[in-house]
Coordinates of N, CA and C in Angstrom, one line a residue:
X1 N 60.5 26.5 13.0 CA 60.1 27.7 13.7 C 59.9 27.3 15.2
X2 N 59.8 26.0 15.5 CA 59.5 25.5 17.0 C 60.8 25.6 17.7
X3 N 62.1 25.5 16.9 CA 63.2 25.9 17.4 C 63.0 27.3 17.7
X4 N 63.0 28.2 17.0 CA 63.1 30.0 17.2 C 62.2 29.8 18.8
X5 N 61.0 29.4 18.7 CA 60.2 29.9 19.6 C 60.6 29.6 20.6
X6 N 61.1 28.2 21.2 CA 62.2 27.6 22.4 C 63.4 28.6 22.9
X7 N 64.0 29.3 21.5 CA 65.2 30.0 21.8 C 64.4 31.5 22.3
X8 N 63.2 32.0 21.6 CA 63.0 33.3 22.1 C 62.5 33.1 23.7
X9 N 61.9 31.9 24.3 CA 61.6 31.4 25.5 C 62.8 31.7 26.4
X10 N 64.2 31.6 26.0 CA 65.3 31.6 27.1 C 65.4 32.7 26.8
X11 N 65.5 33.4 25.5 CA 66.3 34.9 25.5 C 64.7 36.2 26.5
X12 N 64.2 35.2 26.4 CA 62.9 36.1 27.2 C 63.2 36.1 28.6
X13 N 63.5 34.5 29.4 CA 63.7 34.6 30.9 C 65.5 35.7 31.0
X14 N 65.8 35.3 29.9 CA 67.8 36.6 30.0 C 67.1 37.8 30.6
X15 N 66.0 38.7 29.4 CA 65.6 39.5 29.8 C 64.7 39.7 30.6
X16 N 64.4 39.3 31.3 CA 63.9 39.8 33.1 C 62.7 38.9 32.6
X17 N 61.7 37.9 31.8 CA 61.0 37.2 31.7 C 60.7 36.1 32.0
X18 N 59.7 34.9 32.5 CA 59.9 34.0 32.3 C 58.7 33.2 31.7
X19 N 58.1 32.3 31.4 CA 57.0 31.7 30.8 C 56.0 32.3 30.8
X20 N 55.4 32.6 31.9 CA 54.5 33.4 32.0 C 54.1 34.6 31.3
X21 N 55.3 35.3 31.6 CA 54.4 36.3 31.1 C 54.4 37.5 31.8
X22 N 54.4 38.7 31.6 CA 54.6 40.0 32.0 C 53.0 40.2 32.7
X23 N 52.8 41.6 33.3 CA 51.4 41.9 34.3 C 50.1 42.1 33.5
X24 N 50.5 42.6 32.1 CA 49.7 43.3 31.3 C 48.6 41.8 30.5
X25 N 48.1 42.2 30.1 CA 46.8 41.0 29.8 C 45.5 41.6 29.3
X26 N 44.8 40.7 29.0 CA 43.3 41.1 28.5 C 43.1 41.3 27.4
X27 N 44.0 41.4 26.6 CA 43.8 41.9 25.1 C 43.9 40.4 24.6
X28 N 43.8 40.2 22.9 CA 43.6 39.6 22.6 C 44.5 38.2 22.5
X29 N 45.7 39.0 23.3 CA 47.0 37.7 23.7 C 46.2 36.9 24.8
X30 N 45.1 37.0 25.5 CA 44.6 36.4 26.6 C 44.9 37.1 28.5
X31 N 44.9 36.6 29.1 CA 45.3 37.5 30.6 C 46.3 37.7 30.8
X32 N 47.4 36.8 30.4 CA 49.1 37.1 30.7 C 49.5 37.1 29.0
X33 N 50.1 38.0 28.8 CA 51.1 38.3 27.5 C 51.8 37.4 27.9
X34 N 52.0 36.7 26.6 CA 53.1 35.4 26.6 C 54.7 35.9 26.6
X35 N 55.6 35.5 27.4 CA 57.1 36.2 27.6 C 57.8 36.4 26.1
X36 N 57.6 35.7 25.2 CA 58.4 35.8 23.8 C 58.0 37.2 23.1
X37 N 56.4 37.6 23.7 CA 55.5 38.7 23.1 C 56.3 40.1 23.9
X38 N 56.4 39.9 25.2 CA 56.9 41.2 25.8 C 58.7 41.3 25.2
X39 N 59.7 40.2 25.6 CA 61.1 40.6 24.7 C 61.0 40.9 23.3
X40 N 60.0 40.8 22.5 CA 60.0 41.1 21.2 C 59.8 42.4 21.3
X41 N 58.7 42.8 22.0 CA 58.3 44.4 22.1 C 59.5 45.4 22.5
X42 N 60.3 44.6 23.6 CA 61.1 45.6 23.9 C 62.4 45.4 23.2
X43 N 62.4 44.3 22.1 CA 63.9 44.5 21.2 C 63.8 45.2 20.3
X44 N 62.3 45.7 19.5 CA 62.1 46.0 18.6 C 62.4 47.7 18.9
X45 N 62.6 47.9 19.9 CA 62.8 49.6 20.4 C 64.0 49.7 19.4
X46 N 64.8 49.0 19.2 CA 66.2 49.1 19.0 C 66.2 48.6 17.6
X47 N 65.2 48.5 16.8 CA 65.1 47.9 15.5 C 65.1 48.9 14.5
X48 N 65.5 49.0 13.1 CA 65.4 50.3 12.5 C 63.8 49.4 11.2
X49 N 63.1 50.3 10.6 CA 62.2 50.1 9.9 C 62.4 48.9 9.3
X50 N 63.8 49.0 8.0 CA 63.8 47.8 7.0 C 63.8 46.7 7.6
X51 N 64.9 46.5 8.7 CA 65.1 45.0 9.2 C 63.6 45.1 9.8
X52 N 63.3 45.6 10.5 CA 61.4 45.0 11.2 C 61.0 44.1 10.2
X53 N 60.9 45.0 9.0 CA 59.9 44.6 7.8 C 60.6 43.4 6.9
X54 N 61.6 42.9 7.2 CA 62.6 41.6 6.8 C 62.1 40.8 7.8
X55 N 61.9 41.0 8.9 CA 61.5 39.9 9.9 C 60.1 40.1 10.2
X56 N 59.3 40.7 9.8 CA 58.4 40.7 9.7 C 58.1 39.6 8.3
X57 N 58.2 39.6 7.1 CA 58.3 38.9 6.6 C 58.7 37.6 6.3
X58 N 59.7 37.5 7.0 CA 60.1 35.8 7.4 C 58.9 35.1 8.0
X59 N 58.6 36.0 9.3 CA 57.7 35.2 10.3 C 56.4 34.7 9.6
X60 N 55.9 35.5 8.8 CA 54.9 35.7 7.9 C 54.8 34.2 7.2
X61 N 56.1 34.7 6.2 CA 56.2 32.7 5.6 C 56.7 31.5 6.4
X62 N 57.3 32.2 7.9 CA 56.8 31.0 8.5 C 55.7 29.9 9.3
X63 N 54.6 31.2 9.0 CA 53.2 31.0 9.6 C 52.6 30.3 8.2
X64 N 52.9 30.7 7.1 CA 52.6 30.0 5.8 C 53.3 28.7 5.7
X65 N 54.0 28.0 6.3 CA 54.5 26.9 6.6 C 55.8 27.5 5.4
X66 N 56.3 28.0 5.2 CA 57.7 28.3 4.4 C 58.9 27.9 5.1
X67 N 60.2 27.2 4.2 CA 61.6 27.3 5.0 C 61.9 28.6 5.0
X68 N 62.4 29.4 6.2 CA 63.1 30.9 6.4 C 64.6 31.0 7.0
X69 N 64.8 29.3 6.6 CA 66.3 29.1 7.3 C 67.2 30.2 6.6
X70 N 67.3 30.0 5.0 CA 68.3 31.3 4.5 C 68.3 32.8 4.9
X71 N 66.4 32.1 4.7 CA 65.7 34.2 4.9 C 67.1 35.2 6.4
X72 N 66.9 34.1 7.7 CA 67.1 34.4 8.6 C 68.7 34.2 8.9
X73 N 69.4 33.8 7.8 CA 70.8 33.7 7.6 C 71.2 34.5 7.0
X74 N 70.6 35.3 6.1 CA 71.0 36.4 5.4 C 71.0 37.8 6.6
X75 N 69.6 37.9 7.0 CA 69.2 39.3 7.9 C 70.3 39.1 9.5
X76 N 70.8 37.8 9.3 CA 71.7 37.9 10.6 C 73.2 38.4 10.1
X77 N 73.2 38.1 8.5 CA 74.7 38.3 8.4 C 74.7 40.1 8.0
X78 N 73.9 40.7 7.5 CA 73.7 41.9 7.2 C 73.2 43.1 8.2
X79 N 73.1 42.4 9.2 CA 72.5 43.4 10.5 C 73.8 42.9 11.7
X80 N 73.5 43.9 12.8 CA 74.7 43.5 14.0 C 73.7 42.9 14.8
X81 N 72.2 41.9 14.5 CA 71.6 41.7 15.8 C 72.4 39.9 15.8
X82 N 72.3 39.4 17.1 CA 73.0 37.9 17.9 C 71.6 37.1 16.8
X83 N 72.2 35.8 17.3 CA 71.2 34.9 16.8 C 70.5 35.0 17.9
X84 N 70.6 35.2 19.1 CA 69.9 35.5 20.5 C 69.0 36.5 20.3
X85 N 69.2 37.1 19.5 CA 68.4 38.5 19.4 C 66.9 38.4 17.8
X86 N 67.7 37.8 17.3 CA 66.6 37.4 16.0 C 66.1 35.9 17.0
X87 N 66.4 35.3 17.6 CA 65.4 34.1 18.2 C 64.2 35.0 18.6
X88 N 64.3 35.5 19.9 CA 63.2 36.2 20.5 C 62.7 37.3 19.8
X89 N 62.9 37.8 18.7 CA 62.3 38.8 17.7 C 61.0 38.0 17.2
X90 N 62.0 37.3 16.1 CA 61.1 36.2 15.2 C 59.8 35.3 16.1
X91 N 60.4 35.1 17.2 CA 59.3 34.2 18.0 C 58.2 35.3 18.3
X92 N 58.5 36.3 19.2 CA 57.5 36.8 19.7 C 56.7 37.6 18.5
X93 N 57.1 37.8 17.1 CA 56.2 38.1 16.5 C 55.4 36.9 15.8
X94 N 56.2 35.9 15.7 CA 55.2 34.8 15.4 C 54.0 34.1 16.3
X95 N 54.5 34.8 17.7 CA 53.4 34.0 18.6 C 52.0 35.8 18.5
X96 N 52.6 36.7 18.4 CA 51.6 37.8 18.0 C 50.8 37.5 16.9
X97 N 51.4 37.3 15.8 CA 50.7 37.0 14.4 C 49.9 36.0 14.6
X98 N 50.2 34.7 15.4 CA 48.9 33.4 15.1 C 47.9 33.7 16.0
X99 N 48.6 34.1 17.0 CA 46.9 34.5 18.0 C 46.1 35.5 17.0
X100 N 46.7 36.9 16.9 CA 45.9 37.2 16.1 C 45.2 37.1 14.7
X101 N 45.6 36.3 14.1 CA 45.1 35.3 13.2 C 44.1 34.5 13.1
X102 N 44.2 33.9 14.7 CA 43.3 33.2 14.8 C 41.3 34.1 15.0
X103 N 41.7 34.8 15.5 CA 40.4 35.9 15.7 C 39.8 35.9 14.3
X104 N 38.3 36.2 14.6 CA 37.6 36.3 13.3 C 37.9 38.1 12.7
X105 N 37.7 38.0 11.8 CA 37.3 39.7 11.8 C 35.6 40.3 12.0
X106 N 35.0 39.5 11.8 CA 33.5 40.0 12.8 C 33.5 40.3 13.8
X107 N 34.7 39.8 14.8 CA 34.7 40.5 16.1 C 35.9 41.2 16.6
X108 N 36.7 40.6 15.7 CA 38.4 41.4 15.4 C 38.4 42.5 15.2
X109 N 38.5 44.1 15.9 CA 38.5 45.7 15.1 C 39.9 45.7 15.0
X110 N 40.5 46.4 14.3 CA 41.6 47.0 14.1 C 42.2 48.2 15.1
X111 N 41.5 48.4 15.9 CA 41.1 49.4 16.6 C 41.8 48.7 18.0
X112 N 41.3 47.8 18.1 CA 41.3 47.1 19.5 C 42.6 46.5 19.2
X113 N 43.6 46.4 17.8 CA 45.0 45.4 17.8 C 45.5 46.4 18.3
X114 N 45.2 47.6 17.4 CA 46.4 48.8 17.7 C 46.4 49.1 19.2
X115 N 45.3 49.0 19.9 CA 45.4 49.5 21.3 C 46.1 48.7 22.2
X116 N 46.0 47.3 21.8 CA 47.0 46.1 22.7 C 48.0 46.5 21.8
X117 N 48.6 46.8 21.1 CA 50.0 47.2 20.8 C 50.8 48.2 21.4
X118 N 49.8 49.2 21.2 CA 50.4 50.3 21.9 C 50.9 50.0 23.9
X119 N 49.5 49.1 24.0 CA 50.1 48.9 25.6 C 51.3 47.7 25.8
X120 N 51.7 47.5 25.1 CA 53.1 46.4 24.6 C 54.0 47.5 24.4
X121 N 54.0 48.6 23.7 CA 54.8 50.0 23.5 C 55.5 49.7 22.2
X122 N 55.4 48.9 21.9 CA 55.8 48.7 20.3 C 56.0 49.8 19.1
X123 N 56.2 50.3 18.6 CA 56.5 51.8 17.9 C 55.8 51.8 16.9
X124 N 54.6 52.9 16.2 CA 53.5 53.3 15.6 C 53.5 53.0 14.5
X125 N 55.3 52.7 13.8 CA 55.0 52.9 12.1 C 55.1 50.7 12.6
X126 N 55.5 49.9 13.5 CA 55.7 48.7 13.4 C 54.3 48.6 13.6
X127 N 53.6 49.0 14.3 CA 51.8 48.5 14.6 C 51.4 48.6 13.2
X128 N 51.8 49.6 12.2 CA 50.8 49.9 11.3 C 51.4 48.6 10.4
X129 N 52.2 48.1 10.3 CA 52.8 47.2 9.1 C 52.3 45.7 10.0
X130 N 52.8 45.3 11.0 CA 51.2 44.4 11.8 C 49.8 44.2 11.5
X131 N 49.7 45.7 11.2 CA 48.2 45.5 10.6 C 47.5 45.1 9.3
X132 N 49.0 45.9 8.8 CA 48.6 45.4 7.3 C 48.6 43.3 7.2
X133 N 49.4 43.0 7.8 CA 49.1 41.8 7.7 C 47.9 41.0 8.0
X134 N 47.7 41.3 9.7 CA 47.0 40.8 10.1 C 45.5 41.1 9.1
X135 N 44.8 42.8 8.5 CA 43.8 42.9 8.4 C 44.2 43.6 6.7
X136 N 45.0 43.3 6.2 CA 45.6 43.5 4.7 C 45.4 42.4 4.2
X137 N 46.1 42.4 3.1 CA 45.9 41.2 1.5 C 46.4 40.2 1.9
X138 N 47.4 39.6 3.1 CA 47.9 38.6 3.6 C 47.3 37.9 4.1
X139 N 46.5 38.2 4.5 CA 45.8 37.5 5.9 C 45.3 36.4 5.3
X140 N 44.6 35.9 4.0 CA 43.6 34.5 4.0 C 44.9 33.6 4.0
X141 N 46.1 33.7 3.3 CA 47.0 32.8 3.5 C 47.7 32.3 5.3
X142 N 47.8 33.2 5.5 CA 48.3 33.7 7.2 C 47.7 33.1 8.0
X143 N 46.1 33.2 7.2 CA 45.0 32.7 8.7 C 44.9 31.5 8.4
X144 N 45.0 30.7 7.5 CA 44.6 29.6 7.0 C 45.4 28.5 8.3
X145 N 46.7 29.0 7.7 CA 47.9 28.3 8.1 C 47.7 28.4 10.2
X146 N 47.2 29.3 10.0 CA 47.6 29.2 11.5 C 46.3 28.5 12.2
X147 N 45.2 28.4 11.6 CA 44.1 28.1 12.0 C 44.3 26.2 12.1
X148 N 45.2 25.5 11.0 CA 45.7 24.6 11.0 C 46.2 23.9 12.2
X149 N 46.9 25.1 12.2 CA 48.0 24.4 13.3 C 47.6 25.0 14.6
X150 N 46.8 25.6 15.1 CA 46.0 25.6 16.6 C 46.0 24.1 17.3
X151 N 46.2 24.5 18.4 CA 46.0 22.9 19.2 C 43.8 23.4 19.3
X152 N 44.2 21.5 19.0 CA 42.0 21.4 19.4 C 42.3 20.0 19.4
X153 N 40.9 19.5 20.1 CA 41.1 17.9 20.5 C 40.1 17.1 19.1
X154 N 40.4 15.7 19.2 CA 39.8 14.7 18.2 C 38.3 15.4 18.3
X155 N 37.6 15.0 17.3 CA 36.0 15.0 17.1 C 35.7 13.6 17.0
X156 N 34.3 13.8 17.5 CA 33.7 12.5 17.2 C 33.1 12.1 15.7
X157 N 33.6 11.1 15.3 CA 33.4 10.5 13.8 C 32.3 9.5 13.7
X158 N 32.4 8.9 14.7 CA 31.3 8.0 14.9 C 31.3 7.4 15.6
X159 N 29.4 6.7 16.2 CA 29.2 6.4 17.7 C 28.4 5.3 17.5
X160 N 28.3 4.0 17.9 CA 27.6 2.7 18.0 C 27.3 2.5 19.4
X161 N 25.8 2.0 20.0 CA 25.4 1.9 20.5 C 24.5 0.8 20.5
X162 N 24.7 -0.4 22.3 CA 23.8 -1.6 22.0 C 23.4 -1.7 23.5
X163 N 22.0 -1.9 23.3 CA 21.3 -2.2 25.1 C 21.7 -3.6 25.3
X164 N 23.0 -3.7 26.7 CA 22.9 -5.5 27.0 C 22.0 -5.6 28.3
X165 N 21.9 -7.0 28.1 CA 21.7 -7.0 29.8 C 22.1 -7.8 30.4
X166 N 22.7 -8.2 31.7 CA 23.5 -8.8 32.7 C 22.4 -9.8 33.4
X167 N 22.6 -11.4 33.0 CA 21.4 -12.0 33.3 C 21.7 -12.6 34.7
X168 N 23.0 -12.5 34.8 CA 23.1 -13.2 36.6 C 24.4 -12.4 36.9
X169 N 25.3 -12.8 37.6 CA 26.3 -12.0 38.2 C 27.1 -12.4 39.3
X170 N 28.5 -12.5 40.0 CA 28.9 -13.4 40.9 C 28.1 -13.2 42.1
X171 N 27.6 -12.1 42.2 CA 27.0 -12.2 43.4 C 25.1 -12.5 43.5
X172 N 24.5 -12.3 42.2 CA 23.4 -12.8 42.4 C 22.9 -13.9 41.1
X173 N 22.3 -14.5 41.2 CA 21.8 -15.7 40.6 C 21.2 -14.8 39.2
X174 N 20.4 -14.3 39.5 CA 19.3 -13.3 38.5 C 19.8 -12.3 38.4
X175 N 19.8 -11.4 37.7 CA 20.4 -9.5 37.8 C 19.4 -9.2 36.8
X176 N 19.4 -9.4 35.6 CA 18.6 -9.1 34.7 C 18.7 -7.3 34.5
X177 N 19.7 -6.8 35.2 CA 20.3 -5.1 34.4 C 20.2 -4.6 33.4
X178 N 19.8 -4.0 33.4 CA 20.5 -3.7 31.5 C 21.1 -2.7 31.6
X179 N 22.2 -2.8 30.9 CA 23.1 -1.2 30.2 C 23.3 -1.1 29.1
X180 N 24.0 -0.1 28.8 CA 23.9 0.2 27.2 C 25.5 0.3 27.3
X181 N 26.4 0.0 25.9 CA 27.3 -0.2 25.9 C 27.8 0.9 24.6
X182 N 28.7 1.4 24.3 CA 29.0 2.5 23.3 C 30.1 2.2 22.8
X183 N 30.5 2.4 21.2 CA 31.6 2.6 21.1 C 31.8 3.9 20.4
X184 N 32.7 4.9 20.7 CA 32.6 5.8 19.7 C 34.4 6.1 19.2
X185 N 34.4 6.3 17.9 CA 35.3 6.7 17.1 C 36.1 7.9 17.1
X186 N 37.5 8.3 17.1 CA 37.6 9.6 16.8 C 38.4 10.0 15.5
X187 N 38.9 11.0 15.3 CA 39.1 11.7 14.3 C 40.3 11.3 14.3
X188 N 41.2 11.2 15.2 CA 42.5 10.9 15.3 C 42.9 9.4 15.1
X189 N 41.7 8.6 14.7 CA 41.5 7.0 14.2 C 41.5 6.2 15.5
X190 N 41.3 6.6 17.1 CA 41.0 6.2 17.7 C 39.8 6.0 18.2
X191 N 39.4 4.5 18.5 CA 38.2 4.1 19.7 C 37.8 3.6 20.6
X192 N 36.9 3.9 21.8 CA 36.8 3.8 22.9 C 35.8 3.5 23.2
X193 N 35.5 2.2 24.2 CA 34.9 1.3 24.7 C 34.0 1.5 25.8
X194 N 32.9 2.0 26.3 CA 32.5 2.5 27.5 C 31.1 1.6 27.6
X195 N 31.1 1.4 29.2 CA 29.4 1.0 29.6 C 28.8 2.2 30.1
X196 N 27.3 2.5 29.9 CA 26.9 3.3 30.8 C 25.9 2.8 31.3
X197 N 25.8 3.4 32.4 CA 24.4 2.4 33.3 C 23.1 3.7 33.2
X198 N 22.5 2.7 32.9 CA 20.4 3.2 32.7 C 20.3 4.8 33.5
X199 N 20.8 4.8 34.8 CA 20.5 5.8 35.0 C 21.4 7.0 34.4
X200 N 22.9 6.8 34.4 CA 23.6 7.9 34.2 C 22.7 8.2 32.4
X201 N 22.4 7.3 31.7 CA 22.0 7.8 30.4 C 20.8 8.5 30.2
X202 N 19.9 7.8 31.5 CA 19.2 9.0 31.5 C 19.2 10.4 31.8
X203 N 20.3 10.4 32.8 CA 20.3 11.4 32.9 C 21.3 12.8 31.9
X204 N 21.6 11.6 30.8 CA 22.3 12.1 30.1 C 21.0 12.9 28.4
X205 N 20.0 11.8 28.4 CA 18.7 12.2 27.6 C 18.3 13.7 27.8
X206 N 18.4 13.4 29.7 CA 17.6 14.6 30.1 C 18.4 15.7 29.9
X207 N 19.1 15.9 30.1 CA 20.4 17.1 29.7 C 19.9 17.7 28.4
X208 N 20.5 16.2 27.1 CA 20.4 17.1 26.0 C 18.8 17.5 25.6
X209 N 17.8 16.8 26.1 CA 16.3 17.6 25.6 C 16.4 18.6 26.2
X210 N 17.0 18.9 27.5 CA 16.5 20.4 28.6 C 18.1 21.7 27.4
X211 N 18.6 20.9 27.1 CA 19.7 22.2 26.1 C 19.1 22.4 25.3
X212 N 18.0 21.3 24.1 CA 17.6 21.5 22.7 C 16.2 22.3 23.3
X213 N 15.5 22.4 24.2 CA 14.5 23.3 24.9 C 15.1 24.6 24.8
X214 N 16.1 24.3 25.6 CA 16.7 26.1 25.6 C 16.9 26.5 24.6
X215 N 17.7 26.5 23.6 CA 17.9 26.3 21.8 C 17.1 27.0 20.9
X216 N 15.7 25.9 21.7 CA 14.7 26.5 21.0 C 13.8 27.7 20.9
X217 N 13.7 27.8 22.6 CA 13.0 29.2 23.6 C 13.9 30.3 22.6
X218 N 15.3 30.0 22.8 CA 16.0 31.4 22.2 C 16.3 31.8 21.2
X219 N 15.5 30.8 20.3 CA 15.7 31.0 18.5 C 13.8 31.9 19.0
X220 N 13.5 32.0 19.6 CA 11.8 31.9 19.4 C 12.2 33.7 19.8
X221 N 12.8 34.5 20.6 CA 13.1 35.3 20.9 C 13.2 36.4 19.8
X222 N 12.6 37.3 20.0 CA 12.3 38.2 18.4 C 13.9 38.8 18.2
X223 N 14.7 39.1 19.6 CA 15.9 40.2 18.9 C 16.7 39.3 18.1
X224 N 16.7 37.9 18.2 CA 17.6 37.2 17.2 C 17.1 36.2 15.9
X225 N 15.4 36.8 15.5 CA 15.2 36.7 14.2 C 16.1 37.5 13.2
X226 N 15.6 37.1 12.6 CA 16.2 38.0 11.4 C 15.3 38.6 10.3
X227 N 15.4 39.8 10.5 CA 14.2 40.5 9.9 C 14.2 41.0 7.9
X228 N 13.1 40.8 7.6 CA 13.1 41.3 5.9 C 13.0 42.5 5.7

């Protein structure tokens, strides 16, 4: 699928696009609609229902990690669209589907997809079959997969910590310093080796007690008890 998405990227700058992104923004695609998102919208003018709903479903099991190499060999040999034309289709609904996938539905309306669709111009019976995915019986597979594959950075797995101290030094006979020395682990099986010096840590203490203060103040706040 990382191929399609590369190829909907060029067939996007063909059509008057380039990486960035068209003017429109704010919706749930983020400030700039991604360029694969706008050529998709505007190929799909030219699309008749069944093929949508064929490539709508490819992209689907490609978000499900599925091969769609036949899926998308068959709909190319049965339709008049280019492989140029199913690249930038396929991509830009695949980059529509994971963003929106990624959104919870606690703060996800349905309401608010259809309205960034409609301002994409996308055609009323293709929003409604969108929706069924995104907020229909598909979705825990759909979301799963795409929640996977989001970029996010390592976590921390684990952290070791030892106070040294520096009893002389090239330049003074005596130093008697102390620092604290860390190692911490990450998720990605990497670890890293840091000194920090007495004051940066303290001032690192003082941080997190003045956050776990605030934390606290605003659990204490009646509008976010939770009432019997």
């Amino acid at each position: 699928m990382a191929a399609a998405a590369a190829a909907g990227k060029a067939a996007a700058a063909v059509y008057g696009h380039g990486e960035s992104g068209g003017g429109r923004g704010g919706g749930f695609l983020g400030p700039r609609v991604p360029a694969e998102v706008e050529a998709m919208a505007r190929g799909v003018q030219d699309v008749g229902q069944e093929t949508f709903r064929r490539l709508l479903k490819v992209t689907v099991n490609a978000l499900e990690g599925k091969d769609c190499k036949e899926s998308v060999k068959l709909i190319a040999e049965s339709t008049n669209l280019s492989e140029e034309q199913l690249a930038f289709l396929i991509s830009g609904m695949y980059t529509l589907l994971r963003e929106a996938l990624r959104l919870p539905l606690s703060t996800f309306k349905q309401e608010v997809f259809k309205e960034d669709l409609k301002e994409l111009r996308i055609p009323e019976d293709f929003i409604v079959d969108f929706c069924s995915i995104v907020f229909g019986n598909r979705r825990p597979a759909s979301e799963g997969t795409a929640l996977m594959q989001r970029s996010r950075l390592p976590s921390v797995q684990d952290l070791k910590w030892r106070v040294d101290v520096a009893i002389s030094t090239s330049s003074l006979a005596r130093a008697l310093q102390p620092s604290i020395l860390m190692m911490m682990k990450l998720s990605d099986g990497t670890a890293h080796r840091f000194e920090v010096p007495i004051a940066k840590f303290q001032e690192l203490r003082y941080n997190v007690a003045l956050i776990l203060k605030e934390m606290n103040d605003l659990e204490k706040r009646s509008i976010l008890k939770i009432q019997d």
